C-alpha cells in the first residue's frame, strides 16, 4: 500500500499544526514541551512500505523543524524511528505480528500503549543525542529524555486513544 489516503494526509497536517501551534507553546515547569510527532508512525498502516513511512516521517519532521527552528532534529529522529518501526512492532506485539494486515489496532490496549511508548522513547533518545551531540554528556541526554518522555507519552497516549480507529 503506497497510495496516499485522505485520512493519512489529514493526520499529517493535523499533527504538524498541533505540534507547531499548540504543543510547542506548552511549557511544563518552564522546560518540558511535549513532542507527539511519533503518532504519525503509530497511525501509519503496517502494510505501508518502509521507504514511504520513512519519507513521510522525514517530511513531517523537516516541516516541523523548519517551523520550530530545531535544525532537523525531528526529521532525523522520526526517520530513524520509522526505520526501526518493524523491530519496535515485534518488541511490542511479539514475533507473530503480521506485516500484511493492520494488526496494530487489533492488539490489546496494553500492546498499543507499549508500542507508542517505544516510539516516543526512540524519538526522544535520538532527538536529545543529536541536540547534545556529545556522548560524554550522556547524563544530560538521559536527563532530558527522562524529563520529556512522561509528558510526551501521556499527551500522545491521550491523543492516540481518543482518535484511533480501534473499536471500543
PDB file of C-alpha atoms in Angstrom:
ATOM      1  CA  UNK A   1       0.000   0.000   0.000  1.00  0.00           C
ATOM      2  CA  UNK A   2       1.803   3.071  -1.211  1.00  0.00           C
ATOM      3  CA  UNK A   3      -1.045   5.381  -2.134  1.00  0.00           C
ATOM      4  CA  UNK A   4      -1.722   8.482  -0.096  1.00  0.00           C
ATOM      5  CA  UNK A   5      -5.085   8.275   1.622  1.00  0.00           C
ATOM      6  CA  UNK A   6      -7.035  11.396   2.584  1.00  0.00           C
ATOM      7  CA  UNK A   7      -7.033  10.271   6.237  1.00  0.00           C
ATOM      8  CA  UNK A   8      -3.239   9.927   6.248  1.00  0.00           C
ATOM      9  CA  UNK A   9      -2.863  13.398   4.747  1.00  0.00           C
ATOM     10  CA  UNK A  10      -5.298  14.841   7.290  1.00  0.00           C
ATOM     11  CA  UNK A  11      -3.379  13.243  10.176  1.00  0.00           C
ATOM     12  CA  UNK A  12      -0.087  14.517   8.748  1.00  0.00           C
ATOM     13  CA  UNK A  13      -1.384  18.096   8.594  1.00  0.00           C
ATOM     14  CA  UNK A  14      -3.172  17.850  11.956  1.00  0.00           C
ATOM     15  CA  UNK A  15      -0.065  16.534  13.716  1.00  0.00           C
ATOM     16  CA  UNK A  16       2.080  19.251  12.173  1.00  0.00           C
ATOM     17  CA  UNK A  17      -0.324  22.036  13.141  1.00  0.00           C
ATOM     18  CA  UNK A  18      -0.893  20.625  16.642  1.00  0.00           C
ATOM     19  CA  UNK A  19       2.823  20.294  17.331  1.00  0.00           C
ATOM     20  CA  UNK A  20       3.778  23.695  15.942  1.00  0.00           C
ATOM     21  CA  UNK A  21       0.913  25.895  17.124  1.00  0.00           C
ATOM     22  CA  UNK A  22      -0.315  24.193  20.311  1.00  0.00           C
ATOM     23  CA  UNK A  23       2.153  21.790  21.879  1.00  0.00           C
ATOM     24  CA  UNK A  24       5.271  23.867  21.264  1.00  0.00           C
ATOM     25  CA  UNK A  25       3.629  26.665  23.257  1.00  0.00           C
ATOM     26  CA  UNK A  26       3.093  24.438  26.311  1.00  0.00           C
ATOM     27  CA  UNK A  27       5.937  24.581  28.808  1.00  0.00           C
ATOM     28  CA  UNK A  28       5.646  22.252  31.791  1.00  0.00           C
ATOM     29  CA  UNK A  29       7.865  23.513  34.640  1.00  0.00           C
ATOM     30  CA  UNK A  30       9.237  26.077  32.157  1.00  0.00           C
ATOM     31  CA  UNK A  31      11.374  23.395  30.499  1.00  0.00           C
ATOM     32  CA  UNK A  32       9.376  20.467  29.148  1.00  0.00           C
ATOM     33  CA  UNK A  33       7.319  20.639  25.974  1.00  0.00           C
ATOM     34  CA  UNK A  34       5.509  17.550  24.649  1.00  0.00           C
ATOM     35  CA  UNK A  35       6.584  16.100  21.303  1.00  0.00           C
ATOM     36  CA  UNK A  36       3.977  13.817  19.759  1.00  0.00           C
ATOM     37  CA  UNK A  37       5.079  13.606  16.122  1.00  0.00           C
ATOM     38  CA  UNK A  38       5.590   9.844  16.542  1.00  0.00           C
ATOM     39  CA  UNK A  39       1.827   9.472  16.322  1.00  0.00           C
ATOM     40  CA  UNK A  40       2.353   9.692  12.562  1.00  0.00           C
ATOM     41  CA  UNK A  41       4.261   6.385  12.734  1.00  0.00           C
ATOM     42  CA  UNK A  42       1.777   4.945  15.224  1.00  0.00           C
ATOM     43  CA  UNK A  43      -1.093   5.564  12.817  1.00  0.00           C
ATOM     44  CA  UNK A  44       0.752   4.581   9.639  1.00  0.00           C
ATOM     45  CA  UNK A  45      -0.715   1.292   8.341  1.00  0.00           C
ATOM     46  CA  UNK A  46       1.504  -1.748   8.751  1.00  0.00           C
ATOM     47  CA  UNK A  47       1.311  -2.671   5.093  1.00  0.00           C
ATOM     48  CA  UNK A  48       2.842   0.677   4.097  1.00  0.00           C
ATOM     49  CA  UNK A  49       6.261   0.236   2.543  1.00  0.00           C
ATOM     50  CA  UNK A  50       9.138   1.133   4.885  1.00  0.00           C
ATOM     51  CA  UNK A  51      10.508   3.660   2.400  1.00  0.00           C
ATOM     52  CA  UNK A  52       7.198   5.551   2.257  1.00  0.00           C
ATOM     53  CA  UNK A  53       6.967   5.554   6.056  1.00  0.00           C
ATOM     54  CA  UNK A  54      10.495   6.921   6.297  1.00  0.00           C
ATOM     55  CA  UNK A  55       9.833   9.595   3.653  1.00  0.00           C
ATOM     56  CA  UNK A  56       6.621  10.661   5.383  1.00  0.00           C
ATOM     57  CA  UNK A  57       8.358  10.772   8.766  1.00  0.00           C
ATOM     58  CA  UNK A  58      11.228  12.768   7.298  1.00  0.00           C
ATOM     59  CA  UNK A  59       8.823  15.217   5.657  1.00  0.00           C
ATOM     60  CA  UNK A  60       6.810  15.729   8.837  1.00  0.00           C
ATOM     61  CA  UNK A  61       9.963  16.155  10.898  1.00  0.00           C
ATOM     62  CA  UNK A  62      11.550  18.545   8.424  1.00  0.00           C
ATOM     63  CA  UNK A  63       8.439  20.737   8.186  1.00  0.00           C
ATOM     64  CA  UNK A  64       8.197  20.829  11.972  1.00  0.00           C
ATOM     65  CA  UNK A  65      11.898  21.618  12.300  1.00  0.00           C
ATOM     66  CA  UNK A  66      11.591  24.492   9.842  1.00  0.00           C
ATOM     67  CA  UNK A  67       8.611  25.895  11.753  1.00  0.00           C
ATOM     68  CA  UNK A  68      10.217  25.468  15.194  1.00  0.00           C
ATOM     69  CA  UNK A  69      13.812  26.222  14.148  1.00  0.00           C
ATOM     70  CA  UNK A  70      15.190  22.962  15.585  1.00  0.00           C
ATOM     71  CA  UNK A  71      17.851  22.256  12.925  1.00  0.00           C
ATOM     72  CA  UNK A  72      16.484  18.918  11.597  1.00  0.00           C
ATOM     73  CA  UNK A  73      16.432  17.162  14.991  1.00  0.00           C
ATOM     74  CA  UNK A  74      12.864  15.921  14.491  1.00  0.00           C
ATOM     75  CA  UNK A  75      13.495  14.917  10.880  1.00  0.00           C
ATOM     76  CA  UNK A  76      16.420  12.693  11.824  1.00  0.00           C
ATOM     77  CA  UNK A  77      14.753  11.260  14.936  1.00  0.00           C
ATOM     78  CA  UNK A  78      11.488  10.458  13.124  1.00  0.00           C
ATOM     79  CA  UNK A  79      13.278   8.933  10.131  1.00  0.00           C
ATOM     80  CA  UNK A  80      15.339   6.623  12.365  1.00  0.00           C
ATOM     81  CA  UNK A  81      12.214   5.717  14.368  1.00  0.00           C
ATOM     82  CA  UNK A  82      10.465   4.869  11.085  1.00  0.00           C
ATOM     83  CA  UNK A  83      13.398   2.673  10.109  1.00  0.00           C
ATOM     84  CA  UNK A  84      13.260   0.890  13.489  1.00  0.00           C
ATOM     85  CA  UNK A  85       9.463   0.548  13.356  1.00  0.00           C
ATOM     86  CA  UNK A  86       9.370  -3.169  12.407  1.00  0.00           C
ATOM     87  CA  UNK A  87      11.642  -4.034  15.351  1.00  0.00           C
ATOM     88  CA  UNK A  88       9.538  -1.914  17.710  1.00  0.00           C
ATOM     89  CA  UNK A  89       6.386  -3.650  16.443  1.00  0.00           C
ATOM     90  CA  UNK A  90       7.914  -7.076  17.120  1.00  0.00           C
ATOM     91  CA  UNK A  91       9.068  -5.887  20.538  1.00  0.00           C
ATOM     92  CA  UNK A  92       5.554  -4.694  21.424  1.00  0.00           C
ATOM     93  CA  UNK A  93       3.321  -7.285  19.772  1.00  0.00           C
ATOM     94  CA  UNK A  94       5.629 -10.289  19.722  1.00  0.00           C
ATOM     95  CA  UNK A  95       7.223 -12.077  16.820  1.00  0.00           C
ATOM     96  CA  UNK A  96       3.824 -13.158  15.475  1.00  0.00           C
ATOM     97  CA  UNK A  97       2.852  -9.671  14.320  1.00  0.00           C
ATOM     98  CA  UNK A  98       1.780  -9.813  10.711  1.00  0.00           C
ATOM     99  CA  UNK A  99       3.163  -7.093   8.499  1.00  0.00           C
ATOM    100  CA  UNK A 100       0.464  -7.676   5.895  1.00  0.00           C
ATOM    101  CA  UNK A 101      -2.571  -6.705   7.951  1.00  0.00           C
ATOM    102  CA  UNK A 102      -3.442  -3.787  10.149  1.00  0.00           C
ATOM    103  CA  UNK A 103      -2.981  -5.856  13.309  1.00  0.00           C
ATOM    104  CA  UNK A 104      -1.632  -2.842  15.150  1.00  0.00           C
ATOM    105  CA  UNK A 105      -5.150  -1.889  16.146  1.00  0.00           C
ATOM    106  CA  UNK A 106      -6.296  -5.423  16.867  1.00  0.00           C
ATOM    107  CA  UNK A 107      -3.843  -5.775  19.758  1.00  0.00           C
ATOM    108  CA  UNK A 108      -4.713  -5.058  23.357  1.00  0.00           C
ATOM    109  CA  UNK A 109      -4.626  -1.529  24.699  1.00  0.00           C
ATOM    110  CA  UNK A 110      -1.506  -2.508  26.650  1.00  0.00           C
ATOM    111  CA  UNK A 111       0.274  -3.642  23.489  1.00  0.00           C
ATOM    112  CA  UNK A 112      -0.747  -0.468  21.665  1.00  0.00           C
ATOM    113  CA  UNK A 113       0.487   1.735  24.529  1.00  0.00           C
ATOM    114  CA  UNK A 114       3.727  -0.250  24.758  1.00  0.00           C
ATOM    115  CA  UNK A 115       4.303   0.304  21.037  1.00  0.00           C
ATOM    116  CA  UNK A 116       3.601   4.020  21.452  1.00  0.00           C
ATOM    117  CA  UNK A 117       5.983   4.138  24.425  1.00  0.00           C
ATOM    118  CA  UNK A 118       8.801   2.556  22.367  1.00  0.00           C
ATOM    119  CA  UNK A 119       8.186   5.039  19.554  1.00  0.00           C
ATOM    120  CA  UNK A 120       8.273   8.033  21.921  1.00  0.00           C
ATOM    121  CA  UNK A 121      11.360   6.707  23.733  1.00  0.00           C
ATOM    122  CA  UNK A 122      13.194   6.077  20.451  1.00  0.00           C
ATOM    123  CA  UNK A 123      12.331   9.521  19.103  1.00  0.00           C
ATOM    124  CA  UNK A 124      13.334  11.309  22.307  1.00  0.00           C
ATOM    125  CA  UNK A 125      16.630   9.468  22.760  1.00  0.00           C
ATOM    126  CA  UNK A 126      17.676  10.177  19.183  1.00  0.00           C
ATOM    127  CA  UNK A 127      16.423  13.769  19.367  1.00  0.00           C
ATOM    128  CA  UNK A 128      18.439  14.562  22.502  1.00  0.00           C
ATOM    129  CA  UNK A 129      21.546  12.671  21.357  1.00  0.00           C
ATOM    130  CA  UNK A 130      21.543  14.854  18.253  1.00  0.00           C
ATOM    131  CA  UNK A 131      20.767  18.010  20.232  1.00  0.00           C
ATOM    132  CA  UNK A 132      23.581  17.469  22.747  1.00  0.00           C
ATOM    133  CA  UNK A 133      25.809  15.778  20.122  1.00  0.00           C
ATOM    134  CA  UNK A 134      28.388  14.713  22.649  1.00  0.00           C
ATOM    135  CA  UNK A 135      28.216  11.231  24.138  1.00  0.00           C
ATOM    136  CA  UNK A 136      30.369  12.458  27.004  1.00  0.00           C
ATOM    137  CA  UNK A 137      27.256  14.307  28.104  1.00  0.00           C
ATOM    138  CA  UNK A 138      25.259  11.085  28.472  1.00  0.00           C
ATOM    139  CA  UNK A 139      23.766  12.275  31.757  1.00  0.00           C
ATOM    140  CA  UNK A 140      22.322  15.368  30.061  1.00  0.00           C
ATOM    141  CA  UNK A 141      20.857  13.190  27.289  1.00  0.00           C
ATOM    142  CA  UNK A 142      19.264  10.812  29.804  1.00  0.00           C
ATOM    143  CA  UNK A 143      18.023  13.699  31.968  1.00  0.00           C
ATOM    144  CA  UNK A 144      16.363  15.471  29.035  1.00  0.00           C
ATOM    145  CA  UNK A 145      14.822  12.210  27.843  1.00  0.00           C
ATOM    146  CA  UNK A 146      13.586  11.377  31.351  1.00  0.00           C
ATOM    147  CA  UNK A 147      12.006  14.818  31.752  1.00  0.00           C
ATOM    148  CA  UNK A 148      10.316  14.933  28.349  1.00  0.00           C
ATOM    149  CA  UNK A 149       9.287  11.270  28.000  1.00  0.00           C
ATOM    150  CA  UNK A 150       6.466  11.039  30.592  1.00  0.00           C
ATOM    151  CA  UNK A 151       4.736  14.232  29.464  1.00  0.00           C
ATOM    152  CA  UNK A 152       5.081  13.434  25.762  1.00  0.00           C
ATOM    153  CA  UNK A 153       3.908   9.857  26.287  1.00  0.00           C
ATOM    154  CA  UNK A 154       0.908  10.985  28.319  1.00  0.00           C
ATOM    155  CA  UNK A 155      -0.184  13.540  25.722  1.00  0.00           C
ATOM    156  CA  UNK A 156       0.456  11.105  22.831  1.00  0.00           C
ATOM    157  CA  UNK A 157      -1.434   8.287  24.602  1.00  0.00           C
ATOM    158  CA  UNK A 158      -4.458  10.504  25.222  1.00  0.00           C
ATOM    159  CA  UNK A 159      -4.485  11.654  21.596  1.00  0.00           C
ATOM    160  CA  UNK A 160      -3.989   8.084  20.327  1.00  0.00           C
ATOM    161  CA  UNK A 161      -6.792   6.696  22.484  1.00  0.00           C
ATOM    162  CA  UNK A 162      -9.187   9.486  21.539  1.00  0.00           C
ATOM    163  CA  UNK A 163      -8.523   9.461  17.804  1.00  0.00           C
ATOM    164  CA  UNK A 164      -7.583   5.857  16.979  1.00  0.00           C
ATOM    165  CA  UNK A 165      -9.985   3.887  14.806  1.00  0.00           C
ATOM    166  CA  UNK A 166      -9.917   0.997  17.297  1.00  0.00           C
ATOM    167  CA  UNK A 167     -13.287  -0.410  18.321  1.00  0.00           C
ATOM    168  CA  UNK A 168     -14.085   0.155  21.964  1.00  0.00           C
TER     169      UNK A 168
END
